[in-house]
mmCIF file of C-alpha atoms in Angstrom:
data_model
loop_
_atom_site.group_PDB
_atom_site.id
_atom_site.type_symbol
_atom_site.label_atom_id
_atom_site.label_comp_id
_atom_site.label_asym_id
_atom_site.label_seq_id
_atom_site.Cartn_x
_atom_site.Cartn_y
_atom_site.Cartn_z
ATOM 1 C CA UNK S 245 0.000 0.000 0.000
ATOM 2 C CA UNK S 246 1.604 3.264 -0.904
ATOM 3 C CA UNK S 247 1.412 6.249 1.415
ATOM 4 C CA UNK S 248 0.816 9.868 -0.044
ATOM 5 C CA UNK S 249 2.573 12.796 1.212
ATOM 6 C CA UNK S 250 -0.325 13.573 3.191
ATOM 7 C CA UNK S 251 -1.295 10.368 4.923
ATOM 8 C CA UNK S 252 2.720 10.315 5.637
ATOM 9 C CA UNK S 253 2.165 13.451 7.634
ATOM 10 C CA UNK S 254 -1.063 12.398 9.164
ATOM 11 C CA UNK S 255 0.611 9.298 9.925
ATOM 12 C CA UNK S 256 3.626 11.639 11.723
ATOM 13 C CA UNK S 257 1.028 13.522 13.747
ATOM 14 C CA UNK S 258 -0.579 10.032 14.995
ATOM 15 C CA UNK S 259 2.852 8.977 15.947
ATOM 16 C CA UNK S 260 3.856 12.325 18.330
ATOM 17 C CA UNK S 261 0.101 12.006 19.886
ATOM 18 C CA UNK S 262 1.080 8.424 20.563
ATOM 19 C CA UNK S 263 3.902 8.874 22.265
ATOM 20 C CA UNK S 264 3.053 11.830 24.521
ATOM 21 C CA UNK S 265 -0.252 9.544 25.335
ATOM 22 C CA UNK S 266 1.476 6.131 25.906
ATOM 23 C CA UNK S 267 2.262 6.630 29.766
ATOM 24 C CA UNK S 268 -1.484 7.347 30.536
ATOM 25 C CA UNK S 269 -2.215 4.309 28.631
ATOM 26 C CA UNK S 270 -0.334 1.894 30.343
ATOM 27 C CA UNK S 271 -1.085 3.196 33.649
ATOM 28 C CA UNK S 272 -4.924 2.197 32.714
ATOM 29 C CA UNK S 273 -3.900 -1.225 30.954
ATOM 30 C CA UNK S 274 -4.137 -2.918 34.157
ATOM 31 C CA UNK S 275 -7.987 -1.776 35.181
ATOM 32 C CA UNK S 276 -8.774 -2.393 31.700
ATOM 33 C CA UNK S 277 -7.390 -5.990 31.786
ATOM 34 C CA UNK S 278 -8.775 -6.608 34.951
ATOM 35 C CA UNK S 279 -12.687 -5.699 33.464
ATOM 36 C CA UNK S 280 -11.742 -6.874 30.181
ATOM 37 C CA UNK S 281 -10.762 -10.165 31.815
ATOM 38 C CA UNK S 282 -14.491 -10.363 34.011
ATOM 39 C CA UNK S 283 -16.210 -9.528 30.762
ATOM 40 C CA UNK S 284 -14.518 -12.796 29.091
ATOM 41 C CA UNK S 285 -15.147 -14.776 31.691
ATOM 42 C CA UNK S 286 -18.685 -14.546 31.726
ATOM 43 C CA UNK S 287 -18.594 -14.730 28.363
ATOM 44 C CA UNK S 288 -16.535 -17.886 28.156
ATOM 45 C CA UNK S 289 -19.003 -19.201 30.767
ATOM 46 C CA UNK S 290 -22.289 -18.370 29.178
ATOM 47 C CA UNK S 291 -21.194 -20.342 25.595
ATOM 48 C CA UNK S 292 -20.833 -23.913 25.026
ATOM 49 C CA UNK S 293 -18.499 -26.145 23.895
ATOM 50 C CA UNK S 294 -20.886 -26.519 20.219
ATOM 51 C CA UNK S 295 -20.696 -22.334 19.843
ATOM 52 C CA UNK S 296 -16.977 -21.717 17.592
ATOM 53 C CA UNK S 297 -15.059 -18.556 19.280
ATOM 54 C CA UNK S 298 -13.570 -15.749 17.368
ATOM 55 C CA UNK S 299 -10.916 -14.348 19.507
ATOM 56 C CA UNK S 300 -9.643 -10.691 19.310
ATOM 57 C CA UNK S 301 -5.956 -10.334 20.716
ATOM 58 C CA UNK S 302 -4.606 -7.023 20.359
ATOM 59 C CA UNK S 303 -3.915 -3.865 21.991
ATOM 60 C CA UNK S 304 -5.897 -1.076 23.485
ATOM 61 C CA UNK S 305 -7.336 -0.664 19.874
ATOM 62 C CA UNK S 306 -9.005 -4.244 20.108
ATOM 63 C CA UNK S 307 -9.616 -3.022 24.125
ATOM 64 C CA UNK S 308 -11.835 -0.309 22.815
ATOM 65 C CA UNK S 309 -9.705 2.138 25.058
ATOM 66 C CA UNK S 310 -11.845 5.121 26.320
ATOM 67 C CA UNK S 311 -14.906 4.054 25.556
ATOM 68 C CA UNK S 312 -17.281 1.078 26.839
ATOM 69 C CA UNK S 313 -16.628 -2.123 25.091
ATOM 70 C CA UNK S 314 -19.807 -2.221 23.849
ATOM 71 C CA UNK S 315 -18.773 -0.358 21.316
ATOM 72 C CA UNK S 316 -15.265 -1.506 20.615
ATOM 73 C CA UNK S 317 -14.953 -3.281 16.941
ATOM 74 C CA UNK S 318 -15.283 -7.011 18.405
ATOM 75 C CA UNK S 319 -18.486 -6.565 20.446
ATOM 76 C CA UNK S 320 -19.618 -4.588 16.997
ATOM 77 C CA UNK S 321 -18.787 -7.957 15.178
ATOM 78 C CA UNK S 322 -20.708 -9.908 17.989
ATOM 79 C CA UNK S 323 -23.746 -8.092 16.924
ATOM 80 C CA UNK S 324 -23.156 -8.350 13.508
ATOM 81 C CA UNK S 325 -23.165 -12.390 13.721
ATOM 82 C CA UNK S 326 -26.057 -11.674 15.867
ATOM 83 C CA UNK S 327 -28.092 -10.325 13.349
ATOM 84 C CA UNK S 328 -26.602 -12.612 10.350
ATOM 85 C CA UNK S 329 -27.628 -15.780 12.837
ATOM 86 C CA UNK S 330 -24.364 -16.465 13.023
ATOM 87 C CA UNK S 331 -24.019 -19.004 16.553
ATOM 88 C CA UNK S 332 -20.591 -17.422 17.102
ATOM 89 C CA UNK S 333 -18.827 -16.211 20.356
ATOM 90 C CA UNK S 334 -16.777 -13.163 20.260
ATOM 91 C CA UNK S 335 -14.074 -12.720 23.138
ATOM 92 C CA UNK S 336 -12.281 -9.366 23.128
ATOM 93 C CA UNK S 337 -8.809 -10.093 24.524
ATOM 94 C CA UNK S 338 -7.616 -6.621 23.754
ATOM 95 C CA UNK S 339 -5.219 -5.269 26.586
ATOM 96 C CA UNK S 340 -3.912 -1.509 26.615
ATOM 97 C CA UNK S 341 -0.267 -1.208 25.577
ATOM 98 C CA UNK S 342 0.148 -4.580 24.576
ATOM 99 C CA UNK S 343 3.486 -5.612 22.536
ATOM 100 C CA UNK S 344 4.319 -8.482 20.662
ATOM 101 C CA UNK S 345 6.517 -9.778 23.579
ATOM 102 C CA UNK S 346 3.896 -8.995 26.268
ATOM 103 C CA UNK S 347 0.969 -11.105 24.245
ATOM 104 C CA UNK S 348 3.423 -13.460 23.981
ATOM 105 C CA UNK S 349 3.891 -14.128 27.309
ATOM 106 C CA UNK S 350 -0.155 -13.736 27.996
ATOM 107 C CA UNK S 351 -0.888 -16.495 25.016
ATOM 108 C CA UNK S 352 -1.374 -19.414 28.261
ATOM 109 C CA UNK S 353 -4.460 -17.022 28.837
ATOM 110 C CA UNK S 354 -5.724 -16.149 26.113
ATOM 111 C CA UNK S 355 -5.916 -19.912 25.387
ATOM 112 C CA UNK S 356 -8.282 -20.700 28.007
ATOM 113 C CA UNK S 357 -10.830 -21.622 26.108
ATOM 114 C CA UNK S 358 -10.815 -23.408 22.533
ATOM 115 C CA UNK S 359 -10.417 -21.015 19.610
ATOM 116 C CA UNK S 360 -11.668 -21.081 16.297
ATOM 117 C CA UNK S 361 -10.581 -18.126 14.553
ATOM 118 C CA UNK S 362 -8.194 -15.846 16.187
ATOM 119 C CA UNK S 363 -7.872 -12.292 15.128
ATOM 120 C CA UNK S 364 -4.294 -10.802 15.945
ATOM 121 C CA UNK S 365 -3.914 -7.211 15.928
ATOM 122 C CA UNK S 366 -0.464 -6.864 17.689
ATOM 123 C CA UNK S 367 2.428 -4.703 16.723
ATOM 124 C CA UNK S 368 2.128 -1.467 16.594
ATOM 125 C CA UNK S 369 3.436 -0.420 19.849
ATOM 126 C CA UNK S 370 6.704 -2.228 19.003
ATOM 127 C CA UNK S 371 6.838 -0.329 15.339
ATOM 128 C CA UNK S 372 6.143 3.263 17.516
ATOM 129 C CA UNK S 373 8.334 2.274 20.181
ATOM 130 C CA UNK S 374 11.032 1.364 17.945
ATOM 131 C CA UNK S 375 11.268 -2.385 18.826
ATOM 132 C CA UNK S 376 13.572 -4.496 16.491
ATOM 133 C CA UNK S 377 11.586 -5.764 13.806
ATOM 134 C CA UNK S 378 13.733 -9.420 13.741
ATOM 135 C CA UNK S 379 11.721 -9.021 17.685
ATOM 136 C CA UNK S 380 8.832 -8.077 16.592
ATOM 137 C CA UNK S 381 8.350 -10.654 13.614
ATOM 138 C CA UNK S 382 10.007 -13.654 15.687
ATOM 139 C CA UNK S 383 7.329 -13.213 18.620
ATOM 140 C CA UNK S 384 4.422 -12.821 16.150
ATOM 141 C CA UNK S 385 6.051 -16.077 14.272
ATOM 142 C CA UNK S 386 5.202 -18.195 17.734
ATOM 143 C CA UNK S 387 2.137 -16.481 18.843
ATOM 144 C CA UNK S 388 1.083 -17.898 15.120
ATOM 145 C CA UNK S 389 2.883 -21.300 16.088
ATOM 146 C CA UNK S 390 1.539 -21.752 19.215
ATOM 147 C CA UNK S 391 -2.231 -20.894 17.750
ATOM 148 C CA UNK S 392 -1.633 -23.700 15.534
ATOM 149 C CA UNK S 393 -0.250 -25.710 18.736
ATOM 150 C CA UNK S 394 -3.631 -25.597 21.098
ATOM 151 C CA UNK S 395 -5.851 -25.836 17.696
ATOM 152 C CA UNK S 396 -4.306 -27.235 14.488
ATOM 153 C CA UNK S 397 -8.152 -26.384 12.957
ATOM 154 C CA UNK S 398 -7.788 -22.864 13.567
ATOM 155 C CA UNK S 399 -8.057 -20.323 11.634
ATOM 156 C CA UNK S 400 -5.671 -17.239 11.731
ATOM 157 C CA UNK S 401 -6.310 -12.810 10.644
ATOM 158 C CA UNK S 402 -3.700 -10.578 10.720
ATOM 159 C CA UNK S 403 -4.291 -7.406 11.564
ATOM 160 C CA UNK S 404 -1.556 -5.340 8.792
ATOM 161 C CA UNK S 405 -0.474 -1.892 10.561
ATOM 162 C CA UNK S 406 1.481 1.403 9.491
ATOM 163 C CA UNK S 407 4.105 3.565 11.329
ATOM 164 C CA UNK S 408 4.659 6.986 9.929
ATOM 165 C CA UNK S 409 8.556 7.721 8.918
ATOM 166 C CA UNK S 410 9.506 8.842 12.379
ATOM 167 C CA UNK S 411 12.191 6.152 12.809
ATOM 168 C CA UNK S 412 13.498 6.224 9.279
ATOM 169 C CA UNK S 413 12.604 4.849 6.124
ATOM 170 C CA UNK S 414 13.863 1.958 6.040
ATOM 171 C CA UNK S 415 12.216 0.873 9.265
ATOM 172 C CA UNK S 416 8.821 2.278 8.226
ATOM 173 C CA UNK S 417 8.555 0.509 5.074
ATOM 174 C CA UNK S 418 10.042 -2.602 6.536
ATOM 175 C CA UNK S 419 7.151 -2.709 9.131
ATOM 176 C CA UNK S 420 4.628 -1.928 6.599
ATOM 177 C CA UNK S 421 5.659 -4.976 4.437
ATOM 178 C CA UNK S 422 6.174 -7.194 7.722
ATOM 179 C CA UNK S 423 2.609 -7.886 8.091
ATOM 180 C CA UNK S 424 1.288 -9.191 4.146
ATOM 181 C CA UNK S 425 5.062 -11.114 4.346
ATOM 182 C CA UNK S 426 4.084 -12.864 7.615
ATOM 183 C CA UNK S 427 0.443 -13.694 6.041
ATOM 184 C CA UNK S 428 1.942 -14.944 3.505
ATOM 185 C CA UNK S 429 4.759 -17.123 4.864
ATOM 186 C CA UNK S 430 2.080 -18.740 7.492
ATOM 187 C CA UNK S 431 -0.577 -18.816 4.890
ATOM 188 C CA UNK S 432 -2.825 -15.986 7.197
ATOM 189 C CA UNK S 433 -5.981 -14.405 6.176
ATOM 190 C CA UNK S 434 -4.566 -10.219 6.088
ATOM 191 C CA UNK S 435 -6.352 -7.044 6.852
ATOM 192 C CA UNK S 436 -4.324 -4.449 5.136
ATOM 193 C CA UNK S 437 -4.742 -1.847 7.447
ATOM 194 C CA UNK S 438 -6.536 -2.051 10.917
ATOM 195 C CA UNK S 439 -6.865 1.636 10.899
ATOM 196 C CA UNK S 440 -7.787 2.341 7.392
ATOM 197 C CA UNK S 441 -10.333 5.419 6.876
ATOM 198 C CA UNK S 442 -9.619 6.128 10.680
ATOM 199 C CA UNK S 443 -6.230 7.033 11.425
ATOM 200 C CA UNK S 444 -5.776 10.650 11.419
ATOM 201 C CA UNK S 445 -8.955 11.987 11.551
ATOM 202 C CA UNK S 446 -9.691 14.045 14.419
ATOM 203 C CA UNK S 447 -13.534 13.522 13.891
ATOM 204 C CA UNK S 448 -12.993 9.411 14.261
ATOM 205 C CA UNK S 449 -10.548 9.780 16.932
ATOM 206 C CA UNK S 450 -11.194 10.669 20.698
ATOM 207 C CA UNK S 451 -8.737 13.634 22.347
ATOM 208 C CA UNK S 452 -5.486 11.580 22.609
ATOM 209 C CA UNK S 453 -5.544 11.551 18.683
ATOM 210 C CA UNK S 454 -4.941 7.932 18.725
ATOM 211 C CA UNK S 455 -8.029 5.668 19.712
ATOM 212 C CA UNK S 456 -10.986 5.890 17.904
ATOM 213 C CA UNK S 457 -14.568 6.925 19.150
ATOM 214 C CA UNK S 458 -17.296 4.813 18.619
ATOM 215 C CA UNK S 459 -18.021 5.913 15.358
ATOM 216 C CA UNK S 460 -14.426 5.044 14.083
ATOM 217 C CA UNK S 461 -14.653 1.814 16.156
ATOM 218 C CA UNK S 462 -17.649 1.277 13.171
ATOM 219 C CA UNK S 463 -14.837 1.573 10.768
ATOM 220 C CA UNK S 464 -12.928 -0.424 12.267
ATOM 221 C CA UNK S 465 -15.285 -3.526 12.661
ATOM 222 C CA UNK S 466 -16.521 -3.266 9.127
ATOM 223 C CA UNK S 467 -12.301 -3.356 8.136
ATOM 224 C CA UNK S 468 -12.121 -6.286 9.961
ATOM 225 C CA UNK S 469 -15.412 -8.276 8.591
ATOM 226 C CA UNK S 470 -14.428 -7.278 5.261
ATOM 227 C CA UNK S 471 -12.146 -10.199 5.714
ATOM 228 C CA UNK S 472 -13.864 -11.833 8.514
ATOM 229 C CA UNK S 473 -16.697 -12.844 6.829
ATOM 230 C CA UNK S 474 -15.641 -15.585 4.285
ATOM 231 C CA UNK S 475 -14.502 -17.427 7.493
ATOM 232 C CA UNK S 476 -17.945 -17.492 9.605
ATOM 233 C CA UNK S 477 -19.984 -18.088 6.807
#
């Protein structure tokens, strides 16, 4: 996907909001684990064994961040099953300045229950942060293996993500093309771009600049069904 001139600096602008916000994130990534983690428990308790799960693990983009998870992208794809009589169970496993290292070491939870289809949106932090990308792409490699691991049935979405140029070039057009090269290597389903039609908009983004109101979380969920929908069908 090529970047114009403008998206680039849109992009840049996203970036320096991100990182002047990222300290107020994390200190609310433990509340929001703790109520994201009661949520999917009762969840996970309510559904049976015969209902298939579609498991969002991602950041505080997946968390719905700022807003109630009602309205966060999965429970909007809950509700779009819903309607389709779909018999699936969403869990949103989304956690507030996740990394690729810190899902990592949170996969033994995340595989509580079985999973069907599991939707990873994980890596940005480590592109805005600056983490190595060999890092980055070796911990996504065994979240991916150990997916296939717990369920050798199940079926895998990457969520693709952008940086803007802030760390150079090189880096930022590395990381773009890390995400279709891993999709392609494990033989993943791909959504280009998580953040497509949102990113940089002030109207689809709440204060911080960086997480999306509920209107942009819209955006979001029809991004992700877009690509979804072949696979719950």
């Amino acid at each position: 996907m090529k970047i114009t001139n403008l998206s680039t600096l849109i992009l840049a602008i996203f970036s320096l909001v991100f990182l002047n916000s990222c300290k107020n994130e994390e200190k609310q990534s433990t509340s929001s684990s703790e109520e994201n983690t009661a949520e999917e428990e009762v969840s996970t308790e309510n559904s049976t064994e015969e209902v298939p799960v579609v498991l969002f693990f991602g950041t505080s983009l997946t968390a719905g961040l700022g807003l109630d998870t009602a309205e966060a992208y999965p429970a909007l794809i809950q509700k779009k099953m819903d309607s389709l009589g779909m018999d699936y169970s969403v869990v949103n496993a989304g956690l507030s300045g996740e990394t690729t290292a810190s899902g990592l070491n949170r996969l033994d939870w995340v595989f509580k229950q079985n999973v069907d289809i599991l939707v990873i949106e994980l890596g940005a932090n480590d592109g805005l942060r600056g983490v190595a990308l060999e890092e980055t792409r070796s911990n996504l490699e065994e979240i991916i293996k150990i997916a296939r691991e717990k369920n050798p049935e199940v079926k895998i979405i990457l969520a693709g993500m952008q940086i803007p140029p802030n760390m150079g070039e090189e880096y930022t057009s590395e990381f773009r093309s890390l995400f279709p090269e891993l999709a392609k290597e494990y033989d993943l389903e791909l959504i280009p771009f998580l953040l497509e039609g949102v990113a940089g908009d002030p109207e689809l983004n709440q204060q911080d600049g960086i997480h999306p109101t509920a209107e942009g979380q819209q955006i979001l969920a029809n991004n992700v069904w877009e690509v979804l929908k072949d696979d719950v069908q």
